[in-house]
Short mmCIF file of C-alpha atoms in Angstrom, two decimals:
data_model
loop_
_atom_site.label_atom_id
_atom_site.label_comp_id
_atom_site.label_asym_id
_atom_site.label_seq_id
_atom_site.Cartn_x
_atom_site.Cartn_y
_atom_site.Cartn_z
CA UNK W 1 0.00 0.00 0.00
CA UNK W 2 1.84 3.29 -1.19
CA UNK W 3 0.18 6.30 -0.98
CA UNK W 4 1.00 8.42 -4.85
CA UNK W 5 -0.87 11.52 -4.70
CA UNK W 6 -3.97 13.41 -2.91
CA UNK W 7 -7.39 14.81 -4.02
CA UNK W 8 -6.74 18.03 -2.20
CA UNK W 9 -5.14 20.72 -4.56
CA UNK W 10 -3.37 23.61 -2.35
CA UNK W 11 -4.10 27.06 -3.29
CA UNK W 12 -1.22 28.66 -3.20
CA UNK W 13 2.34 27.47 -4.29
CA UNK W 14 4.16 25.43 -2.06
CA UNK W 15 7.65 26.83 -2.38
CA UNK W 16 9.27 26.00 0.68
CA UNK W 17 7.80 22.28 -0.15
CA UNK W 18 9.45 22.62 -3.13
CA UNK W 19 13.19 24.45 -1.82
CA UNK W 20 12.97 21.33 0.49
CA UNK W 21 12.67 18.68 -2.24
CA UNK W 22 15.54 20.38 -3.99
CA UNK W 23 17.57 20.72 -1.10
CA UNK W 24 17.76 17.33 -0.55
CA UNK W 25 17.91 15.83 -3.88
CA UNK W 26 21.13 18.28 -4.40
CA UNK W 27 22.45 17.41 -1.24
CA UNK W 28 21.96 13.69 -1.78
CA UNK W 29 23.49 13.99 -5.38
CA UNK W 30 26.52 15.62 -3.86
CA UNK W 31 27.77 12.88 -1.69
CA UNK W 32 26.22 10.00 -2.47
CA UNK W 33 26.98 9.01 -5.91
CA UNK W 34 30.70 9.43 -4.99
CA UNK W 35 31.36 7.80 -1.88
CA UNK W 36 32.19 4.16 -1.57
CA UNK W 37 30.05 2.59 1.62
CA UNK W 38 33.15 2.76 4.02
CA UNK W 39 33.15 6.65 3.32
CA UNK W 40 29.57 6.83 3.51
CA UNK W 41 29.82 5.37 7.03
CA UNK W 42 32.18 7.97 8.04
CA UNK W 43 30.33 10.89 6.10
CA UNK W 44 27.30 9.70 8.20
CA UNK W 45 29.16 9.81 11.41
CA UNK W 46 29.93 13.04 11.02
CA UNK W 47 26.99 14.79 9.50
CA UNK W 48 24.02 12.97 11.37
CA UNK W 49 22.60 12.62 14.35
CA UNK W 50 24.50 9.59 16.55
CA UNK W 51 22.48 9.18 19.50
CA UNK W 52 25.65 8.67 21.94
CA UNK W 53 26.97 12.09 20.62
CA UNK W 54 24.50 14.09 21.87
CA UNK W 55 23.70 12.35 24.80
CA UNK W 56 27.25 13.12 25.72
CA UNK W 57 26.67 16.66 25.26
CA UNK W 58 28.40 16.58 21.17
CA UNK W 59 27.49 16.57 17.69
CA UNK W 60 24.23 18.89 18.10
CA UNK W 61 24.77 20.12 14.07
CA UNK W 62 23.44 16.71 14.15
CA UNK W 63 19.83 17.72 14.75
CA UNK W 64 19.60 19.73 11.72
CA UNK W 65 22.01 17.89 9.07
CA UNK W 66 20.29 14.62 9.23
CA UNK W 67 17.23 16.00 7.97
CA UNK W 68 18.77 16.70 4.46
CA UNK W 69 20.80 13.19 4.36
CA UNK W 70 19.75 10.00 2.91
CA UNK W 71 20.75 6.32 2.97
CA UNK W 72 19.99 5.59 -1.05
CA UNK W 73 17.96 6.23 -3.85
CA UNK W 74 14.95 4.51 -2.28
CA UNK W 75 14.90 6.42 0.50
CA UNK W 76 15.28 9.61 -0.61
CA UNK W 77 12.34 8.75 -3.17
CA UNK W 78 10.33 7.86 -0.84
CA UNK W 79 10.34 10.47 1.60
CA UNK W 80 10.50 13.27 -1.19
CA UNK W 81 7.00 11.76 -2.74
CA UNK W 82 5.27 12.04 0.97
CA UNK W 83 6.45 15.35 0.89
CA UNK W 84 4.97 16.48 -2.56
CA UNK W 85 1.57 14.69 -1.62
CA UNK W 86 1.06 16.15 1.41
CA UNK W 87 3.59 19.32 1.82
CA UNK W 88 1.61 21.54 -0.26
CA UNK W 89 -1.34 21.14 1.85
CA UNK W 90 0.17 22.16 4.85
CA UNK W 91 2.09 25.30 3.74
CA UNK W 92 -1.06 26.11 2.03
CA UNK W 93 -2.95 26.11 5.63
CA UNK W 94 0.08 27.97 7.73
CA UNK W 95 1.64 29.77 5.09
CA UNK W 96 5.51 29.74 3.96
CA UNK W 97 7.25 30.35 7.02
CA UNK W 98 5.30 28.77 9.41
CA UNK W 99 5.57 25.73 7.48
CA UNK W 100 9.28 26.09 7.35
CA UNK W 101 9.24 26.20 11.24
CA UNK W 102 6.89 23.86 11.41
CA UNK W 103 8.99 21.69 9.33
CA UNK W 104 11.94 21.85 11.16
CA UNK W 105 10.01 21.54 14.68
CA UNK W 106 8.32 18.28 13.71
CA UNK W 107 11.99 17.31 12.86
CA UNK W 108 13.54 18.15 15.64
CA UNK W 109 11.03 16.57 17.75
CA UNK W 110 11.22 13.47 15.98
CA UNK W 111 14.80 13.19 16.56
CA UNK W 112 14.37 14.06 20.44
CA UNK W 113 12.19 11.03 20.59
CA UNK W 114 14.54 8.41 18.52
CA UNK W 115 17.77 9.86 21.31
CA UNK W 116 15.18 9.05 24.42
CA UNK W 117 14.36 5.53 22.98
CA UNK W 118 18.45 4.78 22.25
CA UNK W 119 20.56 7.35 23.81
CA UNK W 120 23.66 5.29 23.80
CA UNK W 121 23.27 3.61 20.50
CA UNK W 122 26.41 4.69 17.59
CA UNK W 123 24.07 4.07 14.83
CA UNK W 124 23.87 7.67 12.80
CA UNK W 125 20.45 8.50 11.90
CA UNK W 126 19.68 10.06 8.51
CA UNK W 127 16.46 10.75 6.56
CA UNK W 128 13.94 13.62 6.14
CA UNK W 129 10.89 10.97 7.31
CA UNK W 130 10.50 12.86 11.06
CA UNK W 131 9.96 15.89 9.49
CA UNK W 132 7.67 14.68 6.88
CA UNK W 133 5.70 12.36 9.21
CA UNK W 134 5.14 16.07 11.37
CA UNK W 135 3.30 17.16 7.71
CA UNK W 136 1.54 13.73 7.78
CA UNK W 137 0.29 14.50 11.45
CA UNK W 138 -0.74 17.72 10.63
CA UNK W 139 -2.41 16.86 7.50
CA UNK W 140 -4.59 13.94 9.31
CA UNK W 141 -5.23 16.31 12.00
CA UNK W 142 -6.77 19.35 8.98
CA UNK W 143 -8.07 17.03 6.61
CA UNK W 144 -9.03 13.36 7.64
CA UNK W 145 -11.11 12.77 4.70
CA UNK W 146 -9.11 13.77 2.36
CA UNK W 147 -9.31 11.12 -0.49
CA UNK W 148 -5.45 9.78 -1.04
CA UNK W 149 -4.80 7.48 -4.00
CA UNK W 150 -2.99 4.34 -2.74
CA UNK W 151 -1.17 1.94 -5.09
CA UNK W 152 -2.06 -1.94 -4.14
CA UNK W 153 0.55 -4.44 -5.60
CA UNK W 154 -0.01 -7.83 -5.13
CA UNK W 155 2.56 -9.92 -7.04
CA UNK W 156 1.55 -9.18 -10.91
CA UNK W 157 -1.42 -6.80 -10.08
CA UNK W 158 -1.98 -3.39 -9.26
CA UNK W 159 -4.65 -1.31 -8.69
CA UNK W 160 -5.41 2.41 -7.48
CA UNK W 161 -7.50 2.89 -4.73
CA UNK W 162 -9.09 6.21 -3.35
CA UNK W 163 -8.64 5.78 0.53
CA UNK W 164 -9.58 8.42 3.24
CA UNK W 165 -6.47 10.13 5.01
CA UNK W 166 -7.25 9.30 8.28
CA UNK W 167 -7.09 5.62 6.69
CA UNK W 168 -4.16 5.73 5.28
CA UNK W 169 -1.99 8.04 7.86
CA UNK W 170 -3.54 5.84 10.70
CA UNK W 171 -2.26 2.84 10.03
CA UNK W 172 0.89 4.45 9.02
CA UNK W 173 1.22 5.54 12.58
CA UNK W 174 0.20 2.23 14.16
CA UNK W 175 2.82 0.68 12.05
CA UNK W 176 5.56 2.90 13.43
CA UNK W 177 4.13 2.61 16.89
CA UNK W 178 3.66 -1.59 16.52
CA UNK W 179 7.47 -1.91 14.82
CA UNK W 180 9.07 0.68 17.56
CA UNK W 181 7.96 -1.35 20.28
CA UNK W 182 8.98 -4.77 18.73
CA UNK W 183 12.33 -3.61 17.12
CA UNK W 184 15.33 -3.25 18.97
CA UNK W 185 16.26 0.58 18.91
CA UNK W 186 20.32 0.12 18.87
CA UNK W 187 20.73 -2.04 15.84
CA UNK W 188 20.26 0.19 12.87
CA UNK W 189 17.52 0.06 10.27
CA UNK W 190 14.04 1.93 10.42
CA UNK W 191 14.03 4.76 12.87
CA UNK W 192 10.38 3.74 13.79
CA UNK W 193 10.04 6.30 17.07
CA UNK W 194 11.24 9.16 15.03
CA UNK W 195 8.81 8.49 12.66
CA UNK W 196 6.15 8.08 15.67
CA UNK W 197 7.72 11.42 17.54
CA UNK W 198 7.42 13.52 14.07
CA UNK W 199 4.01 12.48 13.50
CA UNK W 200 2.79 13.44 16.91
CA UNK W 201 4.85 16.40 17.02
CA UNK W 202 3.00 17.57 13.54
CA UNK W 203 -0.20 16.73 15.34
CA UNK W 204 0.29 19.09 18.39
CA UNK W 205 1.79 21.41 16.04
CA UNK W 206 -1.41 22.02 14.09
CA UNK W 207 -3.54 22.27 16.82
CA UNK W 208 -3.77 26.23 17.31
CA UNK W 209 -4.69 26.23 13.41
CA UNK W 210 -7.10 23.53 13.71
CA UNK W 211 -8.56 25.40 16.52
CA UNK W 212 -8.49 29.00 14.16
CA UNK W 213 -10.44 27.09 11.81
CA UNK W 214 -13.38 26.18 14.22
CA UNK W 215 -12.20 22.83 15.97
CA UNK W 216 -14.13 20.12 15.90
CA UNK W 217 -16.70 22.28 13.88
CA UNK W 218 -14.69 22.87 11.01
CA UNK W 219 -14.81 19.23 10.80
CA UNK W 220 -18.72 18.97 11.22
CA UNK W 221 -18.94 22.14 8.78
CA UNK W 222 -16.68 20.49 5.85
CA UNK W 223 -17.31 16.67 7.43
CA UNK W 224 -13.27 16.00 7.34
CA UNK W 225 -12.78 16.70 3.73
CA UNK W 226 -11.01 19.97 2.25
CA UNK W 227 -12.89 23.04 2.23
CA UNK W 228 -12.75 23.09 -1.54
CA UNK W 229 -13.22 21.25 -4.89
CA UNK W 230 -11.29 17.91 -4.96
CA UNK W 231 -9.20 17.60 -7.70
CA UNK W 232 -10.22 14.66 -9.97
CA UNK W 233 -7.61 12.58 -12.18
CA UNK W 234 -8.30 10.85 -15.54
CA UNK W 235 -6.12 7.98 -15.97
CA UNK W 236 -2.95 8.36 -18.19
CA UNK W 237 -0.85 5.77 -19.50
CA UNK W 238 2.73 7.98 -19.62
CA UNK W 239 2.73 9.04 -16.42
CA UNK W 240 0.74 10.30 -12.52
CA UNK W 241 -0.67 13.91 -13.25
CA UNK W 242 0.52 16.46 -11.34
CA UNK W 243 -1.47 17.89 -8.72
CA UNK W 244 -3.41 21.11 -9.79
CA UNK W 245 -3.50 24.45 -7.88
CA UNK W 246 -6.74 25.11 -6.48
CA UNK W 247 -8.55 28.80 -7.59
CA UNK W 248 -10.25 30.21 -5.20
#
């Protein structure tokens, strides 16, 4: 189940979304294609966040760097395409430089959360996914209705399904909650409760706009879906349409 694009066209455009996705494909373009893994190993030592490091009072450029590193191709896609779906959404809501703060917060949070569940582990963390789980918190929290467009692969066939955010982003988070608890925190791989720490970060994050908008009666008012037209996609052999701006 991968989640390829929203119904929920932004009406403004996202350019901080955007700076972001650049900044990180350039950054990952200008390391990673030309270090061997020993020297990747090294470069990650000493440009993300190492658990140990900081809870020794070091390495606290760490907070900020690993949010613009990635471990390969696959993960940088990854996280980039849950950024496009739902970035634009949320800097649409709080505007450019909230979102950039917001951004950062959510990532900054999820790494707090990741140091508390291993503070002695060496194992660098990299990746933009805290951050980008805070937009998927904060986009559940604005818009649970949302209709999101979720590839289904099973073996030979795939389909396209229309499934509502809360859906999708829920059992997201019960996933990262579920693995965190059954996966050993010091021995590399998924950083499942900085996933989990983003998300709910973004969630608390978005509660003074939720509130601005009329609570829980924005979401009897518009019954969890956005405020506005959905945007509706014809299906095209070459490639996924892009997602339209909204006119108000």
């Amino acid at each position: 189940m991968f989640p390829i694009r929203d119904h929920n066209p932004s009406g403004r455009t996202p350019y901080v979304t955007y700076a972001l996705i650049v900044a990180n494909m350039g950054i990952f373009l200008a390391y990673f294609p030309q270090l061997s893994e020993v020297q990747q190993a090294y470069f990650f030592y000493d440009w993300g966040l190492v658990p140990r490091d900081l809870s020794q009072g070091r390495g606290w450029s760490g907070l900020i760097t690993h949010m613009f590193l990635h471990g390969g191709w696959m993960h940088l896609f990854g996280n980039m395409l849950f950024l496009y779906i739902f970035g634009d959404n949320m800097e649409d809501q709080l505007g450019h430089l909230r979102f950039g703060m917001f951004y950062l917060l959510c990532g900054l949070a999820a790494a707090g959360l990741q140091v508390m569940a291993s503070p002695f582990s060496d194992v660098p963390m990299v990746g933009a996914s805290g951050a980008i789980a805070g937009v998927m918190g904060g986009y559940l929290l604005l818009f649970p209705k949302a209709r999101i467009d979720v590839l289904i692969i099973i073996v030979v066939f795939f389909r396209i399904f229309p499934i509502p955010a809360w859906t999708v982003l829920g059992i997201w988070f019960a996933l990262q909650l579920f693995n965190g608890a059954t996966t050993p925190t010091d021995g590399g791989g998924v950083a499942y409760w900085a996933h989990a720490g983003g998300f709910i970060a973004g969630v608390v994050l978005s509660l003074r706009p939720w509130l601005a908008l009329g609570g829980i009666a924005f979401w009897n008012r518009t019954h969890g879906v956005p405020p506005h037209p959905e945007a509706e996609y014809r299906v095209q052999r070459s490639s996924i349409p892009k997602i339209p701006r909204r006119r108000d």
